[in-house]
């Protein structure tokens, strides 16, 4: 029998729903909350309210786009950790209520694991073992994934995540929130060698990252060189390109070292920052020179999305069986011990 899964993602500021048939994405609707732009960052209370307002509409649209009926659903997958507590509660309460009504199992899904396995959507040739670099607004970690569910963290950021560095530096440059895509666009016409910013921990033997020093260095640089602000567009583009290069160089250096040292050929890079065009380009170029295969999710599976949650839900059913998901007693967990553990 086909697995027809409704997936729900509401961990931060995207309300998303998707329908998955076995391993195939039939629909994937993402609604990004714009209310946070005026505050320069996500306001948790406002995020919960916006999810509550949007969720039934988004789920309805995902059903309609897929051509499936509610009565055809065989299970529901929902993000339960990590994320904003109130935001996670909206998605998981909705999933539990609908699961009860339809009499179908509800599968709790870890958001970061969702990002990890998103590299396998449309890349069935990506097999275990693989190395995964997850780069998003909340996380930057390298995982060794030996088999399904066996994920070991090789290293994580000790402070800011890579996406957070893009966003915080973008805020200093007056680029709004989230600034990652804006920096990406401006950097396309800038010189990445115009300014030299620090590449923290790049040559340390571990796989941990640190991006808060870069943020501080850019702040001092701006105060020193441009106390009146930047009025020249070309300079802004050069700064964006130079900052972006500093972040990307460290990510790529550590990722390929992990692949080499662990002798793993398959590499997945996922999470919001994996949408970065320079990172994607640099990964492709670097992979041509090495005996590795790099798998990147398509853009709509890079940012927070329910398709990846449903895809992982489907894998969980395949590997663990439906019996594992009949209890509705799971709760949400805003912080995730697994993703916070770092190799020190
Ligand atoms: O995975 P995601 O949607 O949410 C989290 O789980 O955090 O990632 C969002 C992050 C934001 O920090 C955003 O600025 C960054 O991904 N981002 C980018 C790009 N698109 C999104 N960073 C750099 N370049 C991009 N093109
Ligand atoms: Zn995410």
XYZ file of C-alpha atoms and ligand atoms in Angstrom:
371
model
C 0.000 0.000 0.000
C 1.236 3.506 -0.799
C 2.306 5.716 2.091
C 0.405 9.009 1.668
C 1.825 11.415 4.238
C 0.771 14.914 5.196
C 3.812 16.761 6.566
C 3.770 19.910 8.676
C 6.687 22.233 9.506
C 6.287 25.200 11.870
C 9.525 25.326 13.881
C 10.463 28.943 13.149
C 9.065 31.509 10.721
C 7.849 29.336 7.841
C 4.467 27.616 7.920
C 4.721 24.737 5.500
C 2.709 21.658 4.520
C 3.508 18.941 1.994
C 2.091 15.707 0.691
C 4.471 12.796 0.082
C 3.591 9.570 -1.687
C 6.223 7.019 -0.636
C 9.450 8.930 -1.503
C 7.864 11.340 -3.968
C 6.881 14.931 -3.143
C 3.394 15.610 -4.548
C 3.076 19.130 -3.136
C 5.087 21.490 -0.949
C 3.526 24.783 0.159
C 5.671 27.276 2.081
C 4.396 30.494 3.613
C 7.155 32.750 4.967
C 6.147 35.131 7.742
C 7.010 38.679 6.756
C 5.943 40.315 10.027
C 9.439 39.851 11.502
C 11.182 41.977 8.872
C 10.386 45.211 10.702
C 12.057 43.882 13.898
C 15.255 42.597 12.224
C 14.758 39.083 13.645
C 12.104 36.512 14.542
C 9.769 37.463 17.430
C 8.627 34.091 18.917
C 5.193 35.259 20.126
C 4.356 36.744 16.736
C 5.609 33.613 14.979
C 3.189 31.385 16.974
C 0.226 33.621 16.183
C 1.096 33.769 12.490
C 1.393 29.953 12.361
C -2.018 29.605 14.019
C -3.531 31.937 11.463
C -1.947 30.226 8.451
C -1.806 26.537 9.237
C -5.242 25.304 8.135
C -5.039 27.304 4.879
C -1.570 25.993 4.088
C -2.560 22.379 4.826
C -5.672 22.751 2.645
C -3.571 24.149 -0.194
C -1.037 21.305 0.070
C -3.919 18.777 -0.091
C -5.438 20.524 -3.107
C -2.093 20.838 -4.958
C -1.429 17.114 -4.464
C -4.807 16.034 -5.830
C -5.321 13.832 -2.743
C -8.257 13.757 -0.295
C -7.899 13.843 3.511
C -9.455 10.359 3.588
C -6.509 9.029 1.512
C -3.868 10.079 4.081
C -2.134 7.147 5.806
C -0.082 9.196 8.321
C 1.033 12.665 9.367
C 4.645 13.781 9.957
C 5.330 16.883 12.029
C 8.404 18.770 13.258
C 8.655 18.491 17.051
C 12.238 19.696 17.658
C 14.240 21.906 17.776
C 12.678 25.323 17.244
C 10.559 27.969 18.960
C 8.368 26.247 21.590
C 5.144 28.072 20.739
C 5.688 27.670 17.011
C 6.364 23.930 17.338
C 3.229 23.543 19.502
C 1.015 24.990 16.764
C 2.164 22.391 14.211
C 2.208 19.429 16.578
C -1.210 20.200 18.125
C -2.713 20.543 14.649
C -1.117 17.228 13.604
C -2.339 15.414 16.719
C -5.895 16.731 16.306
C -6.053 15.743 12.636
C -4.404 12.384 13.355
C -7.051 11.628 15.994
C -9.872 12.678 13.679
C -8.594 10.534 10.796
C -7.401 7.670 13.021
C -3.884 7.641 11.527
C -0.410 7.662 13.129
C 1.534 10.872 13.731
C 5.308 10.751 13.253
C 7.406 13.244 15.274
C 10.336 14.489 13.189
C 13.581 16.193 14.194
C 14.029 19.340 12.091
C 17.798 18.950 11.663
C 17.411 15.313 10.626
C 14.853 16.596 8.130
C 17.514 18.889 6.650
C 20.074 16.047 6.613
C 17.873 13.653 4.610
C 16.580 16.454 2.346
C 19.730 15.808 0.300
C 18.255 12.433 -0.666
C 15.027 13.862 -2.108
C 15.414 13.434 -5.866
C 18.877 11.912 -5.256
C 18.104 8.240 -4.707
C 21.696 7.518 -5.762
C 22.992 9.108 -2.539
C 23.593 6.090 -0.335
C 24.962 5.516 3.193
C 27.437 6.318 4.577
C 27.592 10.034 3.903
C 28.881 13.261 5.444
C 26.268 16.003 5.914
C 26.943 19.691 6.425
C 23.826 21.372 7.793
C 24.012 25.145 7.514
C 21.003 27.178 8.541
C 19.976 30.162 10.623
C 20.074 28.149 13.844
C 22.602 25.404 13.124
C 25.956 24.726 11.574
C 27.135 21.152 12.053
C 28.943 18.373 10.244
C 27.469 14.890 10.687
C 28.775 11.463 9.826
C 25.687 9.436 8.842
C 26.622 5.750 8.844
C 23.149 4.314 8.266
C 19.557 5.443 8.685
C 19.162 7.143 12.083
C 22.844 6.648 12.969
C 24.066 10.237 12.867
C 27.225 11.249 14.708
C 28.069 14.924 15.107
C 31.670 15.528 14.094
C 31.517 19.235 14.891
C 29.205 22.203 15.402
C 29.406 25.922 15.764
C 30.524 27.088 19.172
C 28.580 30.341 18.859
C 26.681 31.790 15.874
C 25.397 29.608 13.043
C 26.517 30.478 9.494
C 23.040 31.796 8.576
C 23.014 33.852 11.764
C 26.362 35.387 10.723
C 24.878 36.294 7.318
C 21.802 37.788 9.029
C 23.627 39.733 11.769
C 26.267 41.146 9.433
C 23.524 41.963 6.901
C 21.685 43.860 9.633
C 24.815 45.979 10.269
C 24.909 46.699 6.531
C 21.256 47.748 6.595
C 20.066 44.823 4.470
C 16.978 43.810 6.466
C 16.013 40.298 7.620
C 16.803 37.634 6.571
C 19.935 39.062 4.986
C 21.474 35.847 3.604
C 19.730 36.024 0.210
C 20.465 39.788 -0.083
C 24.182 39.293 0.637
C 24.208 36.443 -1.901
C 22.694 38.711 -4.587
C 24.932 41.716 -3.887
C 28.068 39.563 -3.644
C 27.590 38.382 -7.224
C 28.904 41.734 -8.423
C 31.483 42.219 -5.682
C 35.146 41.289 -5.298
C 35.583 38.524 -2.677
C 39.227 39.529 -2.205
C 38.543 43.228 -1.619
C 38.659 42.879 2.178
C 40.123 40.153 4.355
C 37.966 38.943 7.230
C 38.918 36.214 9.730
C 38.417 32.500 9.022
C 38.126 31.286 12.603
C 39.200 27.726 13.514
C 39.794 26.906 9.848
C 43.070 25.060 10.413
C 42.224 23.531 13.801
C 42.112 19.754 13.709
C 38.496 19.499 14.966
C 35.291 20.133 13.025
C 33.838 22.907 15.161
C 33.066 26.336 13.769
C 32.954 29.856 15.185
C 31.374 32.808 13.404
C 30.925 35.373 16.187
C 34.490 36.697 15.724
C 33.731 37.423 12.075
C 30.675 39.405 13.117
C 32.725 41.460 15.617
C 35.497 41.985 13.102
C 33.025 43.331 10.521
C 31.486 45.612 13.172
C 34.882 47.156 14.041
C 35.802 47.376 10.372
C 32.611 49.315 9.593
C 33.075 51.634 12.589
C 36.662 52.332 11.553
C 36.351 52.605 7.765
C 32.767 53.783 7.286
C 31.651 55.662 10.423
C 29.062 57.563 8.350
C 27.661 54.390 6.750
C 28.240 53.035 3.246
C 26.857 55.188 0.469
C 28.786 53.540 -2.353
C 27.016 50.486 -3.868
C 30.271 49.029 -5.259
C 31.872 49.053 -1.795
C 28.788 47.402 -0.300
C 29.008 44.654 -2.929
C 32.732 44.133 -2.199
C 32.047 43.860 1.541
C 29.222 41.353 0.929
C 31.426 39.257 -1.368
C 34.324 39.322 1.116
C 32.144 38.370 4.103
C 30.461 35.600 2.126
C 33.837 34.243 1.029
C 35.104 34.141 4.630
C 32.087 32.054 5.699
C 32.129 29.727 2.703
C 35.848 29.040 2.751
C 35.701 27.687 6.313
C 32.605 25.573 5.608
C 34.117 23.988 2.513
C 37.545 23.436 4.038
C 36.138 21.552 7.053
C 33.584 19.635 5.040
C 36.092 18.173 2.591
C 38.547 17.419 5.383
C 35.815 15.441 7.163
C 35.079 13.538 3.964
C 38.782 12.786 3.407
C 39.610 11.787 6.972
C 36.602 9.495 7.269
C 37.036 8.200 3.701
C 33.413 8.971 2.810
C 32.636 9.866 -0.774
C 29.011 10.937 -0.520
C 28.397 14.439 0.823
C 25.108 16.233 1.502
C 24.978 19.991 2.097
C 21.575 21.243 3.235
C 19.749 23.892 5.295
C 18.863 27.496 4.397
C 22.438 28.587 3.675
C 22.848 25.735 1.151
C 20.724 27.944 -1.142
C 23.710 30.314 -1.369
C 24.754 30.481 -5.014
C 28.479 30.980 -4.324
C 28.512 28.051 -1.869
C 26.787 25.814 -4.422
C 29.207 26.899 -7.143
C 32.264 26.428 -4.915
C 31.043 22.968 -3.820
C 30.572 21.854 -7.418
C 34.009 23.197 -8.383
C 35.717 21.585 -5.372
C 33.974 18.258 -5.987
C 35.328 18.121 -9.571
C 38.836 17.991 -8.151
C 38.132 15.209 -5.650
C 36.735 11.668 -5.743
C 33.468 12.736 -4.078
C 29.788 13.149 -4.953
C 28.109 16.288 -3.579
C 24.320 16.216 -3.281
C 22.453 19.500 -2.891
C 18.690 19.783 -2.368
C 16.871 21.956 -4.867
C 16.223 25.486 -3.624
C 12.695 24.903 -2.282
C 14.084 22.059 -0.107
C 16.951 24.197 1.275
C 14.888 26.666 3.283
C 12.544 25.358 5.982
C 9.934 23.219 4.243
C 7.516 20.404 5.010
C 8.622 18.231 2.063
C 11.796 17.274 3.915
C 9.781 16.494 7.060
C 7.449 14.225 5.080
C 10.332 12.588 3.235
C 11.997 11.712 6.547
C 8.611 10.614 7.944
C 8.337 8.242 5.018
C 11.843 6.858 5.651
C 10.965 6.359 9.331
C 7.895 4.346 8.364
C 9.964 2.301 5.934
C 12.755 1.541 8.433
C 10.869 1.464 11.771
C 7.347 0.372 10.788
C 4.016 2.059 11.446
C 3.596 0.439 14.906
C 6.294 2.785 16.263
C 4.029 5.806 15.746
C 0.697 5.039 17.373
C 1.262 7.039 20.561
C 0.237 10.685 20.588
C 2.140 11.301 23.813
C 5.154 12.951 22.229
C 5.810 16.555 23.138
C 7.824 19.358 21.589
C 11.430 20.043 22.499
C 12.682 23.534 21.672
C 16.319 22.685 22.361
C 18.017 19.695 20.955
C 20.740 17.951 22.935
C 21.874 15.979 19.908
C 22.513 19.007 17.787
C 24.127 20.976 20.582
C 26.723 18.342 21.404
C 30.065 19.255 19.913
C 33.328 17.403 19.666
C 35.650 19.489 21.813
O 16.995 26.376 7.197
P 16.419 27.766 7.329
O 15.313 28.167 6.377
O 15.904 28.016 8.776
C 16.565 27.509 9.922
O 16.349 26.325 10.247
O 17.359 28.305 10.470
O 17.657 28.785 7.187
C 17.473 30.162 7.224
C 18.825 30.831 7.086
C 18.780 32.339 7.313
O 19.833 32.689 8.192
C 19.014 32.920 5.924
O 19.657 34.169 5.909
C 19.894 31.842 5.314
O 19.336 30.618 5.764
N 19.867 31.883 3.841
C 20.942 32.206 3.082
C 20.497 32.176 1.740
N 19.166 31.825 1.719
C 18.806 31.647 3.031
N 22.201 32.519 3.427
C 23.050 32.807 2.426
N 22.700 32.802 1.127
C 21.445 32.499 0.728
N 21.119 32.497 -0.570
Zn 15.921 24.776 9.139
